[in-house]
CSV table of C-alpha atoms and ligand atoms in Angstrom, one decimal:
chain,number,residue,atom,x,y,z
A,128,UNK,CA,-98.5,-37.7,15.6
A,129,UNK,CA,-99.8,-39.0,12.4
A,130,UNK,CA,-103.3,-40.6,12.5
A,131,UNK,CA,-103.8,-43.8,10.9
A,132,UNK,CA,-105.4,-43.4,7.4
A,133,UNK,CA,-108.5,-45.8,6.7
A,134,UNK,CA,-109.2,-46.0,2.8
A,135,UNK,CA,-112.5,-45.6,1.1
A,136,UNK,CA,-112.4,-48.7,-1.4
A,137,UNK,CA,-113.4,-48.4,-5.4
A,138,UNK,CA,-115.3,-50.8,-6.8
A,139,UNK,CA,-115.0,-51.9,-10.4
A,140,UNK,CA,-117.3,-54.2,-12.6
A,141,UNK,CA,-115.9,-56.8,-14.9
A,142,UNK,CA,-117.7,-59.7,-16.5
A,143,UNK,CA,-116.2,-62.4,-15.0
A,144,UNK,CA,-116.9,-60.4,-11.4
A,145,UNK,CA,-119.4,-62.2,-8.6
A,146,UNK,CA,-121.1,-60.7,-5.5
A,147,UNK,CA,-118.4,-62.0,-2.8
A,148,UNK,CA,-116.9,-59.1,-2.1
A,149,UNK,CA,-120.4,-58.0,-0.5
A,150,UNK,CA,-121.2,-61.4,1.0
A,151,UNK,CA,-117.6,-61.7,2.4
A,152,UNK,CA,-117.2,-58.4,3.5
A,153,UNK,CA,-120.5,-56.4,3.7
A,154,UNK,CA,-118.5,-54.1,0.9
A,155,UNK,CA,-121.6,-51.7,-0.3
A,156,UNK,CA,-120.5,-53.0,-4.1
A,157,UNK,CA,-122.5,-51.4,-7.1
A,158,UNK,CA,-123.9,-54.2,-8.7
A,159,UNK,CA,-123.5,-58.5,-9.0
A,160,UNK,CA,-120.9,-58.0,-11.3
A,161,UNK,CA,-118.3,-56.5,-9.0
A,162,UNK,CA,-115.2,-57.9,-9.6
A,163,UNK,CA,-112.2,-55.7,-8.2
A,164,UNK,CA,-112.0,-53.8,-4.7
A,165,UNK,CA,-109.4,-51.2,-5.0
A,166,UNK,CA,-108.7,-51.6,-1.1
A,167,UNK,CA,-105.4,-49.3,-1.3
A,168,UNK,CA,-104.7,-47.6,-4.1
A,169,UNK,CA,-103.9,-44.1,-5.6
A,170,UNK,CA,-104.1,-44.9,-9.4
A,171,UNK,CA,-106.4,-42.4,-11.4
A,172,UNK,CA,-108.6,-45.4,-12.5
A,173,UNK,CA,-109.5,-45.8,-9.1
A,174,UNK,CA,-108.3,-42.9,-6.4
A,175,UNK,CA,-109.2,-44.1,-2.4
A,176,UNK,CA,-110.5,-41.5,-0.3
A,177,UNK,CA,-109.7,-40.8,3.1
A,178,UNK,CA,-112.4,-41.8,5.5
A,179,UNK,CA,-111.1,-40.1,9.0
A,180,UNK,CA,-109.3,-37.5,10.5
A,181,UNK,CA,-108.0,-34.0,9.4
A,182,UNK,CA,-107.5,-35.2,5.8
A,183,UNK,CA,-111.0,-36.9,5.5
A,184,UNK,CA,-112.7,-36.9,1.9
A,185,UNK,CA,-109.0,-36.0,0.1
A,186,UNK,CA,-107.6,-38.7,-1.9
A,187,UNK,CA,-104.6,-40.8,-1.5
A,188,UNK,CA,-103.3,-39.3,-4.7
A,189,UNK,CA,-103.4,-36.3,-3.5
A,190,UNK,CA,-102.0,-36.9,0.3
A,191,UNK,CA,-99.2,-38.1,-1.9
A,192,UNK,CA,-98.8,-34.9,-3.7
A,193,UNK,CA,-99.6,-32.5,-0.7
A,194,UNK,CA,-98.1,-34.3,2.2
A,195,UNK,CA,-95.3,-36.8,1.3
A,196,UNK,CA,-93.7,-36.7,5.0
A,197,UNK,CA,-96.3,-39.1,5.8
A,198,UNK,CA,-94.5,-41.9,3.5
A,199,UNK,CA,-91.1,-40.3,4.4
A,200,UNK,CA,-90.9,-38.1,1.6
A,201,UNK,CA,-90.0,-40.7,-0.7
A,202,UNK,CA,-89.1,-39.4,-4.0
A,203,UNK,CA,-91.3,-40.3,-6.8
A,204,UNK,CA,-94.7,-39.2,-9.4
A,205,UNK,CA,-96.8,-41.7,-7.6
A,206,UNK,CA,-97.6,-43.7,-4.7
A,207,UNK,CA,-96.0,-47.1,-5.4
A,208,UNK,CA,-98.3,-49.9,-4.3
A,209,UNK,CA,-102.2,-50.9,-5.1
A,210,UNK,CA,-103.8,-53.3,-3.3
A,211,UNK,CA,-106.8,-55.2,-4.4
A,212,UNK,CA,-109.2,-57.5,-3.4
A,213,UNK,CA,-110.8,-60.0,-6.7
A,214,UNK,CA,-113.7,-61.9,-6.8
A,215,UNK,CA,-113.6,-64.0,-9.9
A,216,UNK,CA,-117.0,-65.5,-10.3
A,217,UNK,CA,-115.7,-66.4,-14.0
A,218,UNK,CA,-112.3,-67.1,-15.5
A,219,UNK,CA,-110.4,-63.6,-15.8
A,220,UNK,CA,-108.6,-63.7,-19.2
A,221,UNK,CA,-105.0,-65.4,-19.6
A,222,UNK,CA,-102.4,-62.4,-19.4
A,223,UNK,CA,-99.1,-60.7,-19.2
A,224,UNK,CA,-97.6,-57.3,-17.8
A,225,UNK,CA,-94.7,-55.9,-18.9
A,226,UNK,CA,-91.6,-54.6,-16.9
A,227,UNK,CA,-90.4,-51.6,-16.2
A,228,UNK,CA,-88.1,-51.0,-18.8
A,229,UNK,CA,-90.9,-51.9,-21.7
A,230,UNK,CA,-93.5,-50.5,-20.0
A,231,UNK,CA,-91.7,-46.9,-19.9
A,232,UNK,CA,-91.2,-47.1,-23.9
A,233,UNK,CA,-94.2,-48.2,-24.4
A,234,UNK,CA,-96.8,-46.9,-22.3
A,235,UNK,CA,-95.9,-44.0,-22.2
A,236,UNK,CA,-93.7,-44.0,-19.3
A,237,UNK,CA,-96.1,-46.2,-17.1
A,238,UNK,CA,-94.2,-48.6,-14.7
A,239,UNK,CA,-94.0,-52.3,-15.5
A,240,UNK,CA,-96.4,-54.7,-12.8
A,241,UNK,CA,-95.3,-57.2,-10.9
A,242,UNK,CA,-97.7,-58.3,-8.6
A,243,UNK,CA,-98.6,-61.1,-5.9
A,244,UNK,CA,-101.4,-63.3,-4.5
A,245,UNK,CA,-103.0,-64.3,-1.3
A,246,UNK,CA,-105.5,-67.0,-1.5
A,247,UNK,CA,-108.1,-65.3,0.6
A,248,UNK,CA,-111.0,-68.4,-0.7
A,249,UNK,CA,-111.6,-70.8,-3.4
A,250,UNK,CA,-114.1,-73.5,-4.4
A,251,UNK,CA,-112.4,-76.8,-3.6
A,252,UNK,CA,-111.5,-77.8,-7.4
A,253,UNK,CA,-110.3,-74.3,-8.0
A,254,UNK,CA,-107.4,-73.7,-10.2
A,255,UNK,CA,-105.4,-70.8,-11.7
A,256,UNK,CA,-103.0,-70.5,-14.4
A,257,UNK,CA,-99.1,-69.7,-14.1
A,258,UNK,CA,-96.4,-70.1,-16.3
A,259,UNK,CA,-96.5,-71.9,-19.8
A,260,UNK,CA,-95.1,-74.9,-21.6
A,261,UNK,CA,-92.8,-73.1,-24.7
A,262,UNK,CA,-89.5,-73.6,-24.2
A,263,UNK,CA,-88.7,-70.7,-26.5
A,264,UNK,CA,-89.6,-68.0,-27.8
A,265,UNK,CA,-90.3,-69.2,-31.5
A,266,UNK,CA,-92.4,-72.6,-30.0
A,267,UNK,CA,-93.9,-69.7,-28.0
A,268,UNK,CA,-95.3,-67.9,-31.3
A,269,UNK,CA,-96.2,-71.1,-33.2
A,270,UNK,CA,-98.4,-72.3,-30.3
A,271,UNK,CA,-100.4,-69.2,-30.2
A,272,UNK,CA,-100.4,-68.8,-33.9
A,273,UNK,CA,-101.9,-72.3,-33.8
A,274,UNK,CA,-104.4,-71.9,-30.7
A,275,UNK,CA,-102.6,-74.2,-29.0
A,276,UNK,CA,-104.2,-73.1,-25.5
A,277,UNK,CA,-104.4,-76.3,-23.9
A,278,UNK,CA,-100.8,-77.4,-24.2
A,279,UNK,CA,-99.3,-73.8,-23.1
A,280,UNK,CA,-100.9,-72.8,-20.1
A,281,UNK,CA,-99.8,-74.0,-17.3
A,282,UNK,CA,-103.0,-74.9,-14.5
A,283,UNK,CA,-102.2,-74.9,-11.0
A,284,UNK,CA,-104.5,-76.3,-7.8
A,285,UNK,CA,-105.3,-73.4,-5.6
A,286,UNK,CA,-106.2,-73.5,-2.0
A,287,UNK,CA,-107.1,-71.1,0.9
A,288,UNK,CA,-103.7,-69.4,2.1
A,289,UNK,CA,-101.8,-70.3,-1.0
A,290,UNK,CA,-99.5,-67.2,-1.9
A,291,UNK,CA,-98.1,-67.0,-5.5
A,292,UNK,CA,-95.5,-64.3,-7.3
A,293,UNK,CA,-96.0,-63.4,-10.7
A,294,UNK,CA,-92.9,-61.2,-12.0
A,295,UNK,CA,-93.6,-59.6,-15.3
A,296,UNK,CA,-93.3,-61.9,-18.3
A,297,UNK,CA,-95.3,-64.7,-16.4
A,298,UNK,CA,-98.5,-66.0,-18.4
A,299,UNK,CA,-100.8,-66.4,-15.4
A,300,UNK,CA,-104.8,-65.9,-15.1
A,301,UNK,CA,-107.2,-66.2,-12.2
A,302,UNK,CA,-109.9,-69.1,-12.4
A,303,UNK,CA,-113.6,-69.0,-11.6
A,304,UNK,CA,-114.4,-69.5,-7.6
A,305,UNK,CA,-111.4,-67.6,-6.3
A,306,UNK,CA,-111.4,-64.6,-4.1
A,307,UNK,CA,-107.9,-63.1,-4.0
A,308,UNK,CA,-105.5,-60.3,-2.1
A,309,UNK,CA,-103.7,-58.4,-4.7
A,310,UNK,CA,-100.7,-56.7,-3.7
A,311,UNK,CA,-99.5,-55.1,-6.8
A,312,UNK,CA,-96.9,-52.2,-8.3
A,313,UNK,CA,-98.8,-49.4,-8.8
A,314,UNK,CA,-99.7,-50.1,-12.8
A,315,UNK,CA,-102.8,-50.6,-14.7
A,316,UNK,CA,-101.0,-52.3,-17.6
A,317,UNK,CA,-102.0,-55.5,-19.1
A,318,UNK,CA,-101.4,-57.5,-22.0
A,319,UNK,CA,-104.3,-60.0,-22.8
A,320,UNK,CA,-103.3,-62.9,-24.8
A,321,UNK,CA,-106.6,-65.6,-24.9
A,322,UNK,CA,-109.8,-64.7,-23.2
A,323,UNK,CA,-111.6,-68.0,-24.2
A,324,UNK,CA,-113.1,-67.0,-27.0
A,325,UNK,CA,-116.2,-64.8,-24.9
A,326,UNK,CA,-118.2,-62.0,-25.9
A,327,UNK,CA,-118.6,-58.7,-24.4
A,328,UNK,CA,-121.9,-56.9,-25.2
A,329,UNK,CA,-121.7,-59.2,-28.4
A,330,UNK,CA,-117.9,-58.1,-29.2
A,331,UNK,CA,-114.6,-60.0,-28.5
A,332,UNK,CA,-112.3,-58.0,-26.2
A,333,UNK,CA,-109.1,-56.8,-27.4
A,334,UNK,CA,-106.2,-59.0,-27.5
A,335,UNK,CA,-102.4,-57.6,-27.5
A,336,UNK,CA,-100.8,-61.0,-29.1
A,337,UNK,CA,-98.0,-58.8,-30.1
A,338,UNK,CA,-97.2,-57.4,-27.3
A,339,UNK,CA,-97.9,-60.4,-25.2
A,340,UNK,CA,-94.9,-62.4,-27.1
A,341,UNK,CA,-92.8,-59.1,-26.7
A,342,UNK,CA,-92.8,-59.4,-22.9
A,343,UNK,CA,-94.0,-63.4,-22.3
A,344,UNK,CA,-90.4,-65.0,-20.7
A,345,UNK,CA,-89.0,-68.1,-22.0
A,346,UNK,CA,-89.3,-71.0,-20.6
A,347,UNK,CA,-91.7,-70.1,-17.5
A,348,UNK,CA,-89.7,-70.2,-14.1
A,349,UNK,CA,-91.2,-70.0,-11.1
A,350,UNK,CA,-91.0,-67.7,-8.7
A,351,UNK,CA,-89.8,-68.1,-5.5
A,352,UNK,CA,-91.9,-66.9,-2.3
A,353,UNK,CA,-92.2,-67.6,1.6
A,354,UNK,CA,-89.9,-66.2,4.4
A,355,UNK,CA,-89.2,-66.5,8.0
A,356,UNK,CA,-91.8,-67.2,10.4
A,357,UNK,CA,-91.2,-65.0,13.8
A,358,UNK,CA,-93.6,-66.5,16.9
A,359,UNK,CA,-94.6,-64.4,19.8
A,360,UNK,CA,-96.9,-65.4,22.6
A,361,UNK,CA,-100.2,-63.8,20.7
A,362,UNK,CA,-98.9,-63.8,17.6
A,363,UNK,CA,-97.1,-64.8,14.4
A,364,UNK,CA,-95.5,-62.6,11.4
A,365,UNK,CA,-95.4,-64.4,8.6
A,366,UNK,CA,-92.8,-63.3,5.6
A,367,UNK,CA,-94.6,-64.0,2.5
A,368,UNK,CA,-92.5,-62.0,-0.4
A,369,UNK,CA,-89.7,-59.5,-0.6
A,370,UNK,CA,-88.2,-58.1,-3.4
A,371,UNK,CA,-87.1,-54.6,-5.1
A,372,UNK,CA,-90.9,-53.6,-5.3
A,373,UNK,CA,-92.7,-54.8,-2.1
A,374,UNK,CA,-92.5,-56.6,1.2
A,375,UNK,CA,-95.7,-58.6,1.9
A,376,UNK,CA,-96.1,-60.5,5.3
A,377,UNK,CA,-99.2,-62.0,7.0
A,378,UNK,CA,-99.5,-61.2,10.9
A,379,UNK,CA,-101.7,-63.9,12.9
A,380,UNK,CA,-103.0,-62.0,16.3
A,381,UNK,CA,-105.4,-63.9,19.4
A,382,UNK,CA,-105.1,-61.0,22.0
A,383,UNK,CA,-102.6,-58.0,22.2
A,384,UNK,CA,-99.0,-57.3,20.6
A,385,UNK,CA,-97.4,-54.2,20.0
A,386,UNK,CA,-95.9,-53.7,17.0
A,387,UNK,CA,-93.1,-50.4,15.7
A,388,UNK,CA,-94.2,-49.0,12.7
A,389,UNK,CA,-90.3,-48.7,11.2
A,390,UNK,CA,-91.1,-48.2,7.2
A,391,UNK,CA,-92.1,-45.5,5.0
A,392,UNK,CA,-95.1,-46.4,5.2
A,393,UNK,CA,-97.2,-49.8,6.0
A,394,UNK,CA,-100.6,-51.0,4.2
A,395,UNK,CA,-102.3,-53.0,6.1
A,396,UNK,CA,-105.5,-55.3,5.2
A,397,UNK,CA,-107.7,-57.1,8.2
A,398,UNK,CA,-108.4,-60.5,6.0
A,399,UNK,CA,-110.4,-61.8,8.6
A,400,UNK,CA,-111.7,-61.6,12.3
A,401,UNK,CA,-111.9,-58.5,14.2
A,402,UNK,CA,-110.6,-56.4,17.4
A,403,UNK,CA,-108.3,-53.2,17.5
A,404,UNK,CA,-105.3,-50.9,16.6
A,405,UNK,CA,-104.4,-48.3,18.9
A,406,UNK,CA,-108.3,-48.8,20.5
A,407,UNK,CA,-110.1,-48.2,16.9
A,408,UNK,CA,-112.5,-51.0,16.1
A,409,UNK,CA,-111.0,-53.0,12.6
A,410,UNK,CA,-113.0,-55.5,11.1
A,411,UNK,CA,-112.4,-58.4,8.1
A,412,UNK,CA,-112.5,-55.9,5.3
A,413,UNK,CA,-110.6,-53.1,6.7
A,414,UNK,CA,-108.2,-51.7,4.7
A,415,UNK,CA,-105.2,-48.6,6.2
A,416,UNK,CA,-102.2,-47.4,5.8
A,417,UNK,CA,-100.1,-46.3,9.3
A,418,UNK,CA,-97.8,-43.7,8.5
A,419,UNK,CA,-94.2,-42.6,8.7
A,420,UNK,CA,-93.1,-42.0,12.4
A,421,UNK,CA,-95.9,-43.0,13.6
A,422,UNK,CA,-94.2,-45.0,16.0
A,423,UNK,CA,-95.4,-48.0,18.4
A,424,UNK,CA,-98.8,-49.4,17.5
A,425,UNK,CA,-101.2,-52.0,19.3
A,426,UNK,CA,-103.1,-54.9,18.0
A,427,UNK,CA,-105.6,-56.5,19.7
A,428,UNK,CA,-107.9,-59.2,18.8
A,429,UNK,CA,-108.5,-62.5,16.7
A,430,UNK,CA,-107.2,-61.1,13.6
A,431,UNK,CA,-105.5,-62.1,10.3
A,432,UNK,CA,-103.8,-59.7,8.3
A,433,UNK,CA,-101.6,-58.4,5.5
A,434,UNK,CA,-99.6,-56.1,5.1
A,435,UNK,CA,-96.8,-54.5,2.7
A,436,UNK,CA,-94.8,-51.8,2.5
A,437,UNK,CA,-91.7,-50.8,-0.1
B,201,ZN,ZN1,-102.1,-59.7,-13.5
Protein backbone atom coordinates (compact mmCIF):
# COMPACT_ATOMS: atom_id res chain seq x y z
CA UNK A 1 0.00 0.00 0.00
CA UNK A 2 0.84 3.56 -0.66
CA UNK A 3 1.77 5.64 2.44
CA UNK A 4 0.20 8.85 2.94
CA UNK A 5 2.67 11.69 1.79
CA UNK A 6 3.05 14.73 4.39
CA UNK A 7 4.53 17.87 2.54
CA UNK A 8 7.34 20.01 3.74
CA UNK A 9 5.89 23.69 3.12
CA UNK A 10 7.95 26.69 1.28
CA UNK A 11 7.79 29.78 2.58
CA UNK A 12 7.92 32.96 0.57
CA UNK A 13 8.34 36.68 1.56
CA UNK A 14 6.34 39.48 0.05
CA UNK A 15 5.86 43.01 1.37
CA UNK A 16 2.52 42.94 2.11
CA UNK A 17 3.22 39.44 4.11
CA UNK A 18 2.60 39.31 8.25
CA UNK A 19 3.78 36.76 10.86
CA UNK A 20 0.40 34.68 11.07
CA UNK A 21 1.36 31.91 9.43
CA UNK A 22 3.79 31.32 12.50
CA UNK A 23 1.30 32.51 15.20
CA UNK A 24 -1.53 30.48 13.53
CA UNK A 25 0.29 27.59 12.88
CA UNK A 26 3.71 27.32 14.61
CA UNK A 27 4.97 27.32 10.69
CA UNK A 28 9.00 27.74 11.38
CA UNK A 29 8.58 30.90 8.70
CA UNK A 30 11.85 32.82 7.72
CA UNK A 31 11.24 36.15 8.67
CA UNK A 32 8.00 38.80 9.64
CA UNK A 33 7.41 39.33 6.20
CA UNK A 34 6.18 35.83 5.32
CA UNK A 35 3.44 36.05 3.24
CA UNK A 36 2.82 32.70 1.20
CA UNK A 37 2.94 29.01 2.56
CA UNK A 38 3.29 26.70 -0.35
CA UNK A 39 1.38 23.92 1.60
CA UNK A 40 1.01 21.54 -1.55
CA UNK A 41 2.72 22.26 -4.40
CA UNK A 42 5.26 21.04 -7.09
CA UNK A 43 6.00 24.37 -8.99
CA UNK A 44 9.80 25.05 -9.40
CA UNK A 45 9.38 28.42 -7.49
CA UNK A 46 8.58 26.44 -4.68
CA UNK A 47 9.06 22.38 -4.80
CA UNK A 48 7.51 20.53 -1.37
CA UNK A 49 9.60 17.89 0.01
CA UNK A 50 8.50 14.76 1.34
CA UNK A 51 8.69 14.51 5.02
CA UNK A 52 7.99 10.55 5.64
CA UNK A 53 8.35 7.27 4.44
CA UNK A 54 10.42 5.53 1.64
CA UNK A 55 10.33 8.69 -0.49
CA UNK A 56 11.41 11.06 2.37
CA UNK A 57 13.58 14.24 1.41
CA UNK A 58 12.49 13.76 -2.67
CA UNK A 59 10.30 16.40 -3.97
CA UNK A 60 6.79 16.28 -5.19
CA UNK A 61 8.08 17.32 -8.57
CA UNK A 62 9.96 14.60 -8.78
CA UNK A 63 7.45 11.77 -7.20
CA UNK A 64 5.53 13.10 -10.18
CA UNK A 65 8.19 12.40 -12.62
CA UNK A 66 9.48 9.04 -10.98
CA UNK A 67 6.34 7.53 -9.74
CA UNK A 68 3.11 8.73 -11.35
CA UNK A 69 1.08 5.46 -10.31
CA UNK A 70 0.69 7.18 -7.15
CA UNK A 71 -1.72 9.94 -8.93
CA UNK A 72 -2.97 7.16 -11.32
CA UNK A 73 -0.66 7.77 -13.90
CA UNK A 74 -2.39 10.75 -15.12
CA UNK A 75 -0.95 12.06 -18.21
CA UNK A 76 0.63 15.27 -18.06
CA UNK A 77 4.31 17.76 -17.59
CA UNK A 78 3.24 18.60 -14.11
CA UNK A 79 1.34 17.98 -11.11
CA UNK A 80 -1.86 19.97 -11.51
CA UNK A 81 -2.81 21.62 -8.29
CA UNK A 82 -0.91 24.17 -5.62
CA UNK A 83 -2.24 24.85 -2.61
CA UNK A 84 -1.34 27.79 -0.47
CA UNK A 85 -1.87 29.30 2.62
CA UNK A 86 -1.63 33.70 2.56
CA UNK A 87 -1.19 35.93 5.17
CA UNK A 88 -1.81 39.43 3.92
CA UNK A 89 -0.71 41.74 6.64
CA UNK A 90 -1.00 44.46 3.72
CA UNK A 91 -3.11 44.87 0.63
CA UNK A 92 -1.73 42.31 -2.12
CA UNK A 93 -1.81 44.23 -5.41
CA UNK A 94 -5.11 44.33 -7.62
CA UNK A 95 -4.59 41.49 -10.42
CA UNK A 96 -5.48 39.24 -13.17
CA UNK A 97 -4.40 35.66 -14.56
CA UNK A 98 -4.85 34.59 -17.81
CA UNK A 99 -6.41 31.33 -19.15
CA UNK A 100 -5.15 28.63 -20.65
CA UNK A 101 -5.36 29.36 -24.13
CA UNK A 102 -3.34 32.90 -23.54
CA UNK A 103 -1.27 31.77 -21.15
CA UNK A 104 0.19 28.86 -23.57
CA UNK A 105 0.97 31.72 -26.30
CA UNK A 106 2.14 33.84 -24.18
CA UNK A 107 4.05 32.37 -21.49
CA UNK A 108 5.61 30.28 -23.03
CA UNK A 109 3.34 27.42 -22.78
CA UNK A 110 2.53 28.02 -18.98
CA UNK A 111 -1.14 27.07 -17.99
CA UNK A 112 -3.67 29.71 -17.38
CA UNK A 113 -4.81 30.06 -13.27
CA UNK A 114 -7.87 29.78 -11.95
CA UNK A 115 -7.89 29.65 -8.47
CA UNK A 116 -10.21 29.65 -5.31
CA UNK A 117 -10.51 30.89 -1.66
CA UNK A 118 -11.28 29.79 1.79
CA UNK A 119 -11.59 32.36 4.42
CA UNK A 120 -9.41 30.66 6.98
CA UNK A 121 -9.51 34.44 9.24
CA UNK A 122 -9.96 38.09 8.82
CA UNK A 123 -10.17 41.27 10.92
CA UNK A 124 -13.80 42.11 11.29
CA UNK A 125 -13.86 45.13 8.70
CA UNK A 126 -11.94 43.07 6.22
CA UNK A 127 -12.56 43.32 2.67
CA UNK A 128 -11.27 41.93 -0.69
CA UNK A 129 -11.69 43.00 -4.18
CA UNK A 130 -13.58 40.95 -7.00
CA UNK A 131 -14.87 41.85 -10.15
CA UNK A 132 -14.98 45.52 -11.63
CA UNK A 133 -17.52 48.10 -12.72
CA UNK A 134 -16.58 48.51 -16.87
CA UNK A 135 -19.20 47.34 -18.74
CA UNK A 136 -16.89 46.99 -21.76
CA UNK A 137 -13.98 46.60 -22.81
CA UNK A 138 -13.24 50.17 -24.19
CA UNK A 139 -14.82 51.89 -20.61
CA UNK A 140 -12.45 49.27 -19.24
CA UNK A 141 -9.31 50.97 -20.93
CA UNK A 142 -10.42 54.61 -20.36
CA UNK A 143 -10.88 54.01 -16.63
CA UNK A 144 -7.46 52.70 -16.17
CA UNK A 145 -6.02 55.14 -18.57
CA UNK A 146 -7.58 57.71 -16.27
CA UNK A 147 -6.76 56.04 -12.76
CA UNK A 148 -10.05 55.66 -12.14
CA UNK A 149 -9.38 52.97 -9.31
CA UNK A 150 -12.06 53.80 -6.97
CA UNK A 151 -14.98 53.44 -9.42
CA UNK A 152 -13.67 49.94 -11.02
CA UNK A 153 -12.84 47.80 -8.37
CA UNK A 154 -15.31 46.04 -7.04
CA UNK A 155 -14.85 45.70 -2.74
CA UNK A 156 -16.44 42.89 -1.15
CA UNK A 157 -17.03 42.17 2.92
CA UNK A 158 -15.11 39.13 3.91
CA UNK A 159 -15.74 36.92 6.81
CA UNK A 160 -14.34 33.66 8.44
CA UNK A 161 -15.56 30.57 6.16
CA UNK A 162 -16.48 32.73 3.18
CA UNK A 163 -15.36 30.71 -0.07
CA UNK A 164 -14.90 32.80 -3.33
CA UNK A 165 -14.04 31.58 -7.22
CA UNK A 166 -11.95 33.65 -9.27
CA UNK A 167 -11.91 32.20 -13.03
CA UNK A 168 -9.27 33.89 -15.13
CA UNK A 169 -10.22 37.33 -16.41
CA UNK A 170 -11.59 38.26 -12.87
CA UNK A 171 -9.92 41.57 -11.38
CA UNK A 172 -9.70 40.50 -7.73
CA UNK A 173 -7.08 41.27 -4.87
CA UNK A 174 -6.66 40.16 -1.27
CA UNK A 175 -7.03 43.01 1.51
CA UNK A 176 -4.99 43.61 4.58
CA UNK A 177 -6.07 41.32 7.78
CA UNK A 178 -6.95 38.25 5.80
CA UNK A 179 -5.42 34.82 6.10
CA UNK A 180 -6.53 32.64 3.20
CA UNK A 181 -6.62 28.77 1.73
CA UNK A 182 -5.53 28.92 -1.84
CA UNK A 183 -6.44 26.14 -3.93
CA UNK A 184 -5.09 27.00 -7.22
CA UNK A 185 -4.06 25.46 -10.94
CA UNK A 186 -0.74 24.81 -10.88
CA UNK A 187 0.59 28.39 -12.42
CA UNK A 188 2.66 31.18 -11.28
CA UNK A 189 1.26 33.63 -13.71
CA UNK A 190 0.06 36.96 -12.86
CA UNK A 191 -0.83 40.12 -14.38
CA UNK A 192 -0.64 43.19 -11.96
CA UNK A 193 -2.78 46.03 -12.96
CA UNK A 194 -2.64 48.89 -9.70
CA UNK A 195 -0.51 48.12 -6.68
CA UNK A 196 -1.51 51.48 -4.95
CA UNK A 197 1.00 53.40 -5.92
CA UNK A 198 3.91 51.63 -3.19
CA UNK A 199 7.43 51.29 -3.35
CA UNK A 200 9.55 48.39 -3.23
CA UNK A 201 13.15 49.08 -2.01
CA UNK A 202 12.35 52.69 -3.37
CA UNK A 203 11.05 51.26 -6.89
CA UNK A 204 7.47 50.82 -8.16
CA UNK A 205 6.75 47.18 -9.05
CA UNK A 206 6.05 46.18 -12.46
CA UNK A 207 2.74 46.61 -13.83
CA UNK A 208 1.36 44.51 -17.05
CA UNK A 209 -1.55 47.15 -18.02
CA UNK A 210 -1.37 45.61 -21.36
CA UNK A 211 -1.74 42.43 -20.62
CA UNK A 212 -4.16 43.01 -17.87
CA UNK A 213 -6.85 44.52 -20.46
CA UNK A 214 -5.86 41.53 -22.85
CA UNK A 215 -7.31 38.93 -20.41
CA UNK A 216 -9.60 41.28 -17.85
CA UNK A 217 -13.46 39.93 -18.89
CA UNK A 218 -16.22 42.28 -19.62
CA UNK A 219 -18.55 43.05 -17.55
CA UNK A 220 -17.37 41.05 -14.26
CA UNK A 221 -19.75 38.04 -13.51
CA UNK A 222 -19.56 36.25 -10.73
CA UNK A 223 -18.82 33.00 -10.15
CA UNK A 224 -20.78 30.58 -8.88
CA UNK A 225 -19.66 28.21 -5.81
CA UNK A 226 -21.22 26.01 -2.96
CA UNK A 227 -22.49 22.31 -3.41
CA UNK A 228 -24.25 19.61 -1.54
CA UNK A 229 -23.94 19.24 2.00
CA UNK A 230 -23.77 15.24 2.95
CA UNK A 231 -24.31 14.68 7.03
CA UNK A 232 -23.08 11.69 8.87
CA UNK A 233 -23.26 11.06 12.61
CA UNK A 234 -19.51 12.58 13.21
CA UNK A 235 -19.28 14.35 10.32
CA UNK A 236 -20.21 16.67 7.48
CA UNK A 237 -18.60 16.99 3.70
CA UNK A 238 -19.05 20.06 2.54
CA UNK A 239 -18.94 20.70 -1.51
CA UNK A 240 -17.43 23.91 -1.94
CA UNK A 241 -16.37 24.14 -5.83
CA UNK A 242 -16.22 21.77 -8.85
CA UNK A 243 -15.20 22.50 -12.07
CA UNK A 244 -12.82 21.28 -15.15
CA UNK A 245 -9.75 22.09 -12.84
CA UNK A 246 -10.51 21.13 -9.20
CA UNK A 247 -12.94 19.80 -6.71
CA UNK A 248 -12.65 21.52 -3.33
CA UNK A 249 -14.77 20.34 -0.33
CA UNK A 250 -14.53 21.08 3.42
CA UNK A 251 -14.95 17.90 5.77
CA UNK A 252 -16.20 18.81 9.48
CA UNK A 253 -15.11 15.64 11.89
CA UNK A 254 -15.92 15.33 16.08
CA UNK A 255 -14.83 11.65 16.50
CA UNK A 256 -14.29 8.87 13.84
CA UNK A 257 -15.46 8.31 10.09
CA UNK A 258 -14.03 6.29 7.51
CA UNK A 259 -13.67 7.76 4.41
CA UNK A 260 -12.62 5.74 0.58
CA UNK A 261 -9.94 7.42 -1.05
CA UNK A 262 -11.64 6.99 -4.80
CA UNK A 263 -9.61 9.85 -6.85
CA UNK A 264 -6.36 10.19 -8.41
CA UNK A 265 -5.20 11.67 -5.89
CA UNK A 266 -6.61 13.75 -2.76
CA UNK A 267 -4.81 16.99 -1.05
CA UNK A 268 -5.77 17.40 2.03
CA UNK A 269 -5.20 20.48 4.54
CA UNK A 270 -6.10 20.14 8.51
CA UNK A 271 -7.48 24.00 8.82
CA UNK A 272 -8.01 23.63 12.33
CA UNK A 273 -8.17 21.23 15.47
CA UNK A 274 -6.43 18.09 15.76
CA UNK A 275 -6.70 14.06 15.99
CA UNK A 276 -5.86 11.28 13.39
CA UNK A 277 -5.68 9.52 9.92
CA UNK A 278 -5.12 6.04 9.78
CA UNK A 279 -3.57 6.50 13.78
CA UNK A 280 -0.88 9.31 12.58
CA UNK A 281 -1.23 12.38 14.72
CA UNK A 282 -2.52 15.59 12.23
CA UNK A 283 -2.62 18.88 13.61
CA UNK A 284 -4.14 22.60 12.28
CA UNK A 285 -1.40 23.17 9.75
CA UNK A 286 -0.98 19.83 8.36
CA UNK A 287 -0.80 19.60 4.98
CA UNK A 288 -0.89 15.63 2.72
CA UNK A 289 -1.76 14.16 -0.16
CA UNK A 290 -3.36 10.28 0.13
CA UNK A 291 -2.63 8.57 -2.87
CA UNK A 292 -4.08 6.47 -5.60
CA UNK A 293 -5.47 3.01 -4.35
CA UNK A 294 -4.83 3.75 -1.34
CA UNK A 295 -8.06 2.62 -0.34
CA UNK A 296 -10.25 3.12 3.01
CA UNK A 297 -8.94 5.79 5.34
CA UNK A 298 -9.90 6.85 8.99
CA UNK A 299 -10.38 10.19 10.55
CA UNK A 300 -10.60 10.78 13.90
CA UNK A 301 -10.81 13.81 15.87
CA UNK A 302 -12.14 17.49 16.20
CA UNK A 303 -11.00 18.44 12.86
CA UNK A 304 -11.78 20.86 9.97
CA UNK A 305 -10.43 20.27 6.71
CA UNK A 306 -9.94 20.82 2.99
CA UNK A 307 -9.40 19.02 0.59
CA UNK A 308 -9.27 18.85 -3.49
CA UNK A 309 -8.46 16.67 -5.96
CA UNK A 310 -8.81 16.91 -10.01
ZN1 LIG B 1 -4.67 35.48 -7.96
Amino acid sequence: MNNILFMEPVFKSMIWGGNRLAINYGYNIPNDNTGECWAISAHRNGDCIIKNGEFRGKSLSWLWENHRELFGNIPGDRFPLLVKIIDARDDLSIQVHPDDEYAKVKENGSLGKTECWYVLDCDEDAEIVIGHNARSKQELKEMIERKQWRDLICLRSIKKGDFLQIDPGTVHAIKKGTLILETQQNSDITYRLYDYDRLDNGKPRELHIDKSIDVIRCPHVDAKVGGKITRFDTCEVEELIQNQYYSVSKIKIHGRHIFEQNKLFLNVSVIEGKGEIDGIPLKKGDHFIIPYNYGSYELNGEMELITSHI
